[in-house]
Amino acid sequence: MATTGVNARGLVPARRQDGQPPAAANMYPTGSNTNILMLGDLVFYDANRKVQRYQNAITTANAPAALGAVIGLFDENRKPLTHVADKKISVSASGYVLVCDDPDTLFEAEILASVGPSNMGQFVTIVTGAPVTANGNGGQRVASPVATAAGHPLQIYSLAPTEVDRVGGSANNVLVRISNHVFRRATRIQGPLEAADA
């Protein structure tokens, strides 16, 4: 059992791989959104260079490279949604998001499966849970780990330091890295490199 409890918060920037704090986030436009955008959501660029939410339906070898995780929400005038009751950017709405887009960032995320040290280096994708609009949290988690990278943009780096017992269990929090990143395509620490990911 996880020592952190069950609390899906999406991807939360934890640190860089070199131990430094996460890099500054950058602002990106949204538009013609196919899904709502909320804090913690993993995002990618669409064909129009607008940020879109990465969905659990994207699990093919030709899946888009991930850009990073949303850490700030703004309206079409770049005003923060801090004091708005329904903190999200709606489907088809225009707005802006702050994205932690550094390829070396490690994100803390809750995983659905029971994982431990033997799962380090395996690949995962996003599973979208119930959003919490009051605090702007999209509720994404990561799925069960697999050995094959195709369609799985994230890679398990370690158990999260918040898991104080440091052993495997259900609903553990893990640190993940984006292994198929917009700015650093298809970098794999372990596992095969699929031709479609290159």
XYZ file of N, CA and C in Angstrom:
594
model
N 0.848 -1.189 0.000
C 0.000 0.000 0.000
C 0.883 1.238 0.000
N 0.460 2.216 -0.754
C 1.213 3.466 -0.804
C 1.168 4.170 0.542
N 2.288 4.774 0.921
C 2.306 5.541 2.165
C 1.737 6.941 1.964
N 1.480 7.319 0.699
C 0.939 8.645 0.405
C -0.573 8.631 0.240
N -1.213 7.481 0.281
C -2.657 7.404 0.061
C -3.001 7.523 -1.405
N -4.265 7.415 -1.722
C -4.726 7.505 -3.107
C -5.130 8.952 -3.382
N -4.375 9.613 -4.263
C -4.595 11.032 -4.518
C -3.980 11.393 -5.860
N -4.713 11.127 -6.931
C -4.201 11.424 -8.275
C -4.167 12.926 -8.501
N -2.974 13.455 -8.759
C -2.794 14.900 -8.956
C -2.195 15.220 -10.314
N -2.200 14.264 -11.221
C -1.547 14.487 -12.500
C -0.043 14.358 -12.345
N 0.679 15.042 -13.211
C 2.145 15.053 -13.137
C 2.574 16.313 -12.400
N 3.316 16.136 -11.323
C 3.774 17.256 -10.504
C 5.295 17.350 -10.626
N 5.835 18.460 -11.142
C 7.293 18.577 -11.249
C 7.950 18.410 -9.887
N 8.914 17.486 -9.807
C 9.580 17.200 -8.534
C 11.001 17.761 -8.502
N 11.773 17.441 -9.527
C 13.158 17.924 -9.614
C 13.693 17.580 -10.990
N 14.880 18.090 -11.301
C 15.566 17.684 -12.522
C 16.385 16.433 -12.221
N 16.827 15.742 -13.245
C 17.597 14.520 -13.035
C 18.915 14.779 -12.318
N 19.450 16.005 -12.437
C 20.713 16.315 -11.754
C 20.500 16.759 -10.309
N 19.250 16.694 -9.828
C 18.953 17.042 -8.442
C 18.528 18.476 -8.230
N 18.626 19.310 -9.256
C 18.235 20.712 -9.135
C 16.710 20.850 -9.150
N 16.183 21.976 -8.689
C 14.732 22.216 -8.771
C 14.289 22.246 -10.233
N 12.993 22.029 -10.489
C 12.503 22.096 -11.875
C 12.797 23.447 -12.508
N 13.040 23.437 -13.807
C 13.301 24.672 -14.548
C 12.027 25.506 -14.634
N 12.191 26.768 -14.975
C 11.042 27.666 -15.147
C 10.134 27.149 -16.255
N 8.829 27.326 -16.059
C 7.855 26.887 -17.063
C 7.713 27.938 -18.156
N 7.210 27.519 -19.297
C 6.969 28.416 -20.417
C 5.490 28.454 -20.757
N 5.023 29.591 -21.307
C 3.619 29.761 -21.646
C 3.366 29.331 -23.080
N 2.280 28.563 -23.273
C 1.904 28.065 -24.591
C 0.416 28.350 -24.831
N 0.042 28.631 -26.095
C -1.369 28.844 -26.409
C -2.114 27.524 -26.556
N -3.410 27.563 -26.277
C -4.291 26.436 -26.546
C -5.331 26.911 -27.560
N -6.098 26.014 -28.055
C -7.152 26.376 -28.991
C -7.677 25.150 -29.685
N -8.974 25.131 -29.978
C -9.630 23.965 -30.576
C -9.339 22.715 -29.749
N -9.394 22.871 -28.428
C -9.071 21.758 -27.532
C -10.065 20.616 -27.707
N -9.546 19.411 -27.849
C -10.423 18.244 -27.926
C -10.831 17.781 -26.534
N -10.090 18.198 -25.511
C -10.394 17.864 -24.119
C -10.102 19.084 -23.254
N -10.686 19.113 -22.053
C -10.379 20.201 -21.134
C -8.911 20.133 -20.736
N -8.356 21.254 -20.353
C -6.979 21.327 -19.870
C -7.001 21.778 -18.420
N -6.263 21.042 -17.570
C -6.230 21.350 -16.150
C -4.814 21.157 -15.616
N -4.594 21.547 -14.369
C -3.279 21.416 -13.752
C -2.868 19.944 -13.681
N -1.598 19.690 -13.940
C -1.064 18.340 -13.866
C -1.219 17.530 -15.135
N -1.933 18.065 -16.128
C -2.160 17.319 -17.361
C -0.892 17.226 -18.197
N -0.606 16.031 -18.700
C 0.444 15.846 -19.690
C -0.082 16.371 -21.018
N 0.734 17.159 -21.725
C 0.277 17.784 -22.960
C 1.260 17.531 -24.098
N 0.747 17.753 -25.330
C 1.546 17.641 -26.545
C 1.126 18.734 -27.506
N 1.914 18.931 -28.560
C 1.574 19.879 -29.626
C 0.679 19.186 -30.650
N -0.354 19.879 -31.125
C -1.111 19.336 -32.243
C -0.522 19.880 -33.547
N -1.163 19.562 -34.671
C -0.643 19.968 -35.982
C -0.596 21.480 -36.148
N -1.404 22.219 -35.372
C -1.422 23.679 -35.438
C -0.521 24.334 -34.400
N 0.305 23.536 -33.760
C 1.216 24.008 -32.714
C 0.458 24.617 -31.543
N -0.676 24.031 -31.210
C -1.423 24.379 -30.009
C -1.313 23.208 -29.041
N -1.342 23.518 -27.763
C -1.192 22.493 -26.732
C -2.510 21.734 -26.554
N -2.408 20.410 -26.495
C -3.554 19.533 -26.285
C -3.254 18.575 -25.136
N -4.310 18.078 -24.503
C -4.175 17.119 -23.408
C -3.861 15.736 -23.950
N -2.856 15.111 -23.365
C -2.500 13.737 -23.729
C -3.538 12.816 -23.100
N -4.165 11.964 -23.910
C -5.219 11.085 -23.433
C -4.764 9.635 -23.397
N -5.437 8.822 -22.594
C -5.096 7.413 -22.527
C -5.375 6.692 -23.838
N -6.131 7.310 -24.756
C -6.381 6.676 -26.050
C -5.148 6.701 -26.940
N -4.164 7.530 -26.610
C -2.963 7.647 -27.447
C -1.950 6.600 -26.979
N -2.050 5.399 -27.517
C -1.149 4.325 -27.080
C -0.542 3.578 -28.266
N -0.390 4.236 -29.387
C 0.191 3.591 -30.555
C 1.651 4.002 -30.703
N 2.359 3.277 -31.570
C 3.770 3.587 -31.800
C 3.956 4.965 -32.403
N 2.946 5.474 -33.111
C 3.038 6.798 -33.726
C 2.434 7.889 -32.848
N 2.326 7.642 -31.549
C 1.781 8.631 -30.632
C 2.652 9.884 -30.634
N 2.047 11.057 -30.414
C 2.841 12.284 -30.412
C 3.802 12.351 -29.234
N 4.904 13.047 -29.457
C 5.857 13.271 -28.372
C 5.230 14.205 -27.349
N 5.489 13.957 -26.085
C 4.947 14.796 -25.017
C 5.774 16.072 -24.877
N 5.129 17.136 -24.437
C 5.792 18.426 -24.223
C 6.125 18.650 -22.755
N 5.233 18.271 -21.850
C 5.441 18.496 -20.425
C 4.116 18.485 -19.702
N 4.102 19.035 -18.494
C 2.899 19.041 -17.668
C 2.462 20.471 -17.379
N 1.150 20.669 -17.354
C 0.554 21.985 -17.096
C 0.701 22.331 -15.616
N 1.234 23.533 -15.336
C 1.332 23.991 -13.946
C 0.666 25.352 -13.735
N 0.060 25.908 -14.793
C -0.640 27.183 -14.672
C -1.681 27.334 -15.763
N -2.828 27.941 -15.424
C -3.936 28.121 -16.358
C -4.255 29.608 -16.506
N -4.436 30.046 -17.756
C -4.706 31.454 -18.043
C -5.816 31.559 -19.080
N -6.574 32.652 -19.027
C -7.623 32.853 -20.030
C -7.027 33.396 -21.321
N -7.904 33.738 -22.280
C -7.438 34.201 -23.597
C -6.710 35.538 -23.517
N -6.854 36.262 -22.381
C -6.141 37.525 -22.177
C -4.901 37.363 -21.301
N -4.532 36.123 -21.062
C -3.370 35.763 -20.237
C -3.549 36.152 -18.772
N -4.778 36.204 -18.328
C -5.056 36.439 -16.908
C -5.165 35.090 -16.206
N -4.508 34.914 -15.061
C -4.541 33.623 -14.368
C -5.942 33.279 -13.880
N -6.245 31.988 -13.884
C -7.554 31.505 -13.443
C -7.576 31.216 -11.941
N -6.705 31.859 -11.194
C -6.565 31.621 -9.758
C -7.864 31.800 -9.001
N -8.608 32.849 -9.303
C -9.812 33.165 -8.533
C -11.101 32.796 -9.265
N -10.985 31.957 -10.279
C -12.158 31.476 -11.007
C -12.629 30.187 -10.339
N -13.923 30.044 -10.140
C -14.450 28.862 -9.434
C -14.196 27.569 -10.199
N -14.338 27.602 -11.520
C -14.172 26.408 -12.349
C -12.833 26.511 -13.074
N -11.789 26.017 -12.436
C -10.427 26.221 -12.930
C -10.076 25.193 -14.012
N -10.335 25.571 -15.258
C -10.005 24.718 -16.399
C -10.103 25.550 -17.662
N -9.499 25.049 -18.727
C -9.701 25.620 -20.054
C -10.579 24.620 -20.791
N -11.756 25.055 -21.151
C -12.784 24.153 -21.681
C -12.471 23.672 -23.090
N -13.222 22.666 -23.506
C -13.116 22.134 -24.866
C -13.367 23.259 -25.859
N -12.509 23.343 -26.869
C -12.588 24.344 -27.946
C -12.343 25.778 -27.490
N -12.049 25.998 -26.212
C -11.809 27.357 -25.719
C -10.361 27.774 -25.981
N -10.158 29.058 -26.114
C -8.804 29.591 -26.249
C -8.287 29.976 -24.878
N -7.007 29.868 -24.713
C -6.383 30.240 -23.458
C -4.889 29.994 -23.545
N -4.260 30.044 -22.394
C -2.816 29.797 -22.313
C -2.537 28.906 -21.117
N -1.478 28.127 -21.223
C -1.066 27.265 -20.120
C 0.429 27.438 -19.875
N 0.813 27.375 -18.606
C 2.226 27.278 -18.268
C 2.573 25.801 -18.264
N 3.644 25.436 -18.982
C 4.031 24.036 -19.100
C 5.475 23.876 -18.627
N 5.676 22.949 -17.718
C 7.037 22.569 -17.319
C 7.553 21.669 -18.430
N 8.359 22.239 -19.344
C 8.718 21.571 -20.590
C 10.186 21.152 -20.685
N 10.912 21.192 -19.590
C 12.315 20.789 -19.587
C 12.411 19.267 -19.741
N 13.131 18.768 -20.753
C 13.227 17.321 -20.960
C 13.862 16.568 -19.794
N 14.605 17.249 -18.930
C 15.269 16.582 -17.807
C 14.443 16.592 -16.520
N 13.210 17.078 -16.580
C 12.369 17.130 -15.386
C 11.857 15.743 -15.014
N 11.877 15.462 -13.715
C 11.229 14.265 -13.179
C 9.914 14.710 -12.545
N 8.844 14.010 -12.884
C 7.511 14.333 -12.382
C 7.049 13.253 -11.416
N 6.395 13.674 -10.339
C 5.782 12.712 -9.434
C 4.359 12.440 -9.915
N 3.988 11.162 -9.959
C 2.650 10.777 -10.403
C 2.219 9.519 -9.670
N 0.919 9.386 -9.498
C 0.376 8.166 -8.894
C 0.213 7.108 -9.978
N 0.538 5.864 -9.628
C 0.436 4.771 -10.591
C -0.656 3.808 -10.154
N -1.401 3.308 -11.118
C -2.530 2.435 -10.818
C -2.095 1.067 -10.314
N -0.977 0.580 -10.817
C -0.533 -0.776 -10.482
C 0.266 -0.794 -9.190
N 0.537 -2.001 -8.705
C 1.446 -2.184 -7.584
C 2.855 -2.292 -8.152
N 3.696 -1.337 -7.835
C 5.041 -1.318 -8.405
C 6.092 -1.266 -7.306
N 7.270 -1.707 -7.674
C 8.402 -1.686 -6.760
C 9.686 -1.526 -7.545
N 10.816 -1.807 -6.931
C 12.112 -1.612 -7.592
C 12.272 -2.371 -8.906
N 11.617 -3.520 -9.061
C 11.772 -4.298 -10.299
C 11.127 -3.609 -11.502
N 10.298 -2.606 -11.272
C 9.627 -1.912 -12.375
C 10.358 -0.659 -12.835
N 11.454 -0.315 -12.192
C 12.181 0.883 -12.579
C 12.720 0.710 -14.011
N 12.596 1.761 -14.812
C 13.039 1.716 -16.200
C 11.964 1.274 -17.173
N 10.826 0.798 -16.674
C 9.750 0.405 -17.568
C 8.948 1.630 -18.002
N 8.079 1.445 -18.992
C 7.380 2.555 -19.630
C 5.908 2.590 -19.237
N 5.356 3.791 -19.192
C 3.950 3.976 -18.816
C 3.323 5.056 -19.692
N 2.004 5.029 -19.747
C 1.255 6.092 -20.408
C 0.268 6.680 -19.409
N -0.486 7.649 -19.853
C -1.410 8.390 -18.993
C -2.773 7.709 -18.938
N -3.382 7.746 -17.774
C -4.781 7.349 -17.599
C -5.498 8.554 -17.003
N -6.563 8.983 -17.629
C -7.273 10.179 -17.187
C -8.338 9.812 -16.173
N -8.264 10.430 -15.007
C -9.220 10.188 -13.944
C -10.226 11.316 -13.821
N -10.938 11.322 -12.716
C -11.954 12.355 -12.473
C -11.290 13.682 -12.135
N -11.630 14.752 -12.843
C -11.046 16.058 -12.530
C -11.642 16.665 -11.265
N -10.893 17.574 -10.670
C -11.369 18.324 -9.505
C -11.322 19.796 -9.900
N -12.424 20.302 -10.430
C -12.416 21.656 -10.980
C -12.250 22.739 -9.923
N -12.581 22.456 -8.678
C -12.443 23.464 -7.627
C -10.996 23.875 -7.425
N -10.065 22.931 -7.555
C -8.649 23.289 -7.414
C -7.904 23.219 -8.742
N -8.617 22.914 -9.841
C -8.003 22.922 -11.161
C -7.199 21.693 -11.495
N -7.374 20.614 -10.736
C -6.566 19.415 -10.940
C -7.260 18.442 -11.874
N -6.529 17.998 -12.920
C -7.101 17.113 -13.927
C -7.218 15.661 -13.517
N -6.516 15.233 -12.479
C -6.670 13.879 -11.962
C -6.035 12.781 -12.788
N -5.036 13.115 -13.608
C -4.374 12.059 -14.382
C -3.479 11.208 -13.486
N -3.335 9.928 -13.863
C -2.406 8.983 -13.240
C -1.582 8.365 -14.351
N -0.656 7.487 -13.993
C 0.030 6.698 -15.006
C -0.452 5.258 -14.905
N -0.416 4.574 -16.048
C -0.949 3.219 -16.148
C 0.085 2.194 -15.698
N -0.305 0.928 -15.746
C 0.599 -0.172 -15.391
C 1.824 -0.157 -16.294
N 2.995 -0.460 -15.741
C 4.223 -0.410 -16.541
C 4.319 -1.555 -17.531
N 4.966 -1.260 -18.664
C 5.237 -2.262 -19.696
C 6.702 -2.167 -20.095
N 7.210 -3.223 -20.735
C 8.618 -3.238 -21.132
C 8.849 -2.562 -22.471
N 7.805 -2.408 -23.278
C 7.935 -1.846 -24.623
C 7.581 -0.367 -24.614
N 8.386 0.421 -25.317
C 8.233 1.870 -25.265
C 7.138 2.409 -26.160
N 6.743 1.702 -27.219
C 5.811 2.249 -28.222
C 4.513 2.722 -27.583
N 4.160 3.978 -27.853
C 2.917 4.523 -27.345
C 2.932 4.842 -25.864
N 4.076 4.758 -25.240
C 4.198 5.030 -23.803
C 5.270 6.116 -23.625
N 4.857 7.378 -23.500
C 5.810 8.479 -23.530
C 6.606 8.680 -22.246
N 6.242 7.987 -21.180
C 6.882 8.188 -19.886
C 7.642 6.941 -19.462
N 8.675 7.138 -18.659
C 9.484 6.040 -18.151
C 9.643 6.193 -16.642
N 9.453 5.092 -15.921
C 9.582 5.126 -14.459
C 11.049 5.300 -14.086
N 11.318 6.300 -13.280
C 12.681 6.610 -12.839
C 12.957 5.994 -11.463
N 12.000 6.124 -10.551
C 12.153 5.556 -9.203
C 10.834 5.695 -8.464
N 10.762 5.077 -7.307
C 9.657 5.397 -6.407
C 9.837 6.840 -5.949
N 8.740 7.530 -5.693
C 8.829 8.914 -5.249
C 9.374 8.969 -3.823
N 10.135 9.992 -3.489
C 10.651 10.120 -2.120
C 9.550 10.262 -1.082
N 8.336 10.619 -1.512
C 7.218 10.710 -0.573
C 6.741 9.332 -0.116
N 7.142 8.262 -0.827
C 6.822 6.896 -0.389
C 7.879 6.506 0.639
N 7.601 6.839 1.886
C 8.636 6.765 2.920
C 9.104 5.341 3.221
N 8.276 4.316 2.932
C 8.731 2.954 3.224
C 9.629 2.400 2.121
N 9.617 3.057 0.918
C 10.487 2.708 -0.213
C 10.302 1.273 -0.694
N 9.119 0.695 -0.507
C 8.829 -0.640 -1.032
C 7.618 -0.547 -1.953
N 7.401 -1.580 -2.752
C 6.312 -1.576 -3.711
C 4.955 -1.667 -3.045
N 3.945 -1.173 -3.720
C 2.592 -1.260 -3.209
C 1.622 -0.640 -4.185
N 0.341 -0.878 -3.990
C -0.665 -0.310 -4.882
C -0.785 1.196 -4.654
N -1.086 1.913 -5.729
C -1.243 3.378 -5.703
C 0.006 4.093 -5.217
N 1.172 3.492 -5.459
C 2.419 4.181 -5.143
C 2.539 5.459 -5.964
N 3.280 6.417 -5.449
C 3.720 7.545 -6.247
C 5.097 7.198 -6.790
N 5.301 7.512 -8.062
C 6.581 7.244 -8.706
C 7.095 8.517 -9.353
N 8.398 8.567 -9.584
C 8.984 9.626 -10.396
C 9.085 9.093 -11.816
N 8.603 9.887 -12.786
C 8.691 9.504 -14.189
C 9.393 10.599 -14.965
N 10.002 10.216 -16.053
C 10.613 11.158 -16.983
C 9.917 11.001 -18.320
N 9.905 12.057 -19.129
C 9.353 11.956 -20.474
C 10.439 11.371 -21.364
N 10.222 10.145 -21.833
C 11.245 9.504 -22.659
C 11.060 9.810 -24.137
N 9.878 10.269 -24.526
C 9.624 10.690 -25.901
C 9.142 12.138 -25.834
N 10.106 13.063 -25.842
C 9.854 14.490 -25.585
C 9.955 15.289 -26.878
N 9.131 16.323 -26.994
C 9.155 17.196 -28.167
C 10.574 17.704 -28.442
N 11.300 18.082 -27.398
C 12.620 18.675 -27.570
C 13.767 17.672 -27.442
N 13.440 16.413 -27.216
C 14.473 15.372 -27.166
C 13.787 14.055 -27.486
N 13.644 13.757 -28.751
C 12.830 12.629 -29.167
C 13.452 11.285 -28.819
N 12.637 10.412 -28.272
C 12.925 8.991 -28.115
C 14.256 8.694 -27.440
N 14.465 9.229 -26.246
C 15.643 8.855 -25.471
C 15.249 7.752 -24.516
N 15.920 6.636 -24.593
C 15.551 5.473 -23.800
C 16.712 5.061 -22.912
N 16.469 4.984 -21.618
C 17.484 4.483 -20.697
C 17.551 2.970 -20.805
N 16.410 2.348 -21.009
C 16.326 0.895 -21.057
C 15.174 0.534 -21.978
N 15.280 -0.567 -22.655
C 14.178 -1.024 -23.489
C 14.400 -0.720 -24.952
N 13.638 -1.383 -25.808
C 13.826 -1.236 -27.253
C 13.372 0.127 -27.763
N 13.978 0.560 -28.847
C 13.582 1.793 -29.527
C 12.800 1.398 -30.766
N 11.511 1.678 -30.767
C 10.687 1.350 -31.923
C 10.965 2.316 -33.058
N 10.921 1.794 -34.267
C 11.209 2.629 -35.435
C 10.273 3.829 -35.502
N 9.026 3.639 -35.133
C 8.052 4.733 -35.213
C 8.320 5.827 -34.197
N 9.094 5.533 -33.160
C 9.396 6.532 -32.146
C 10.610 7.377 -32.501
N 11.387 6.948 -33.462
C 12.669 7.614 -33.770
C 12.442 8.931 -34.477
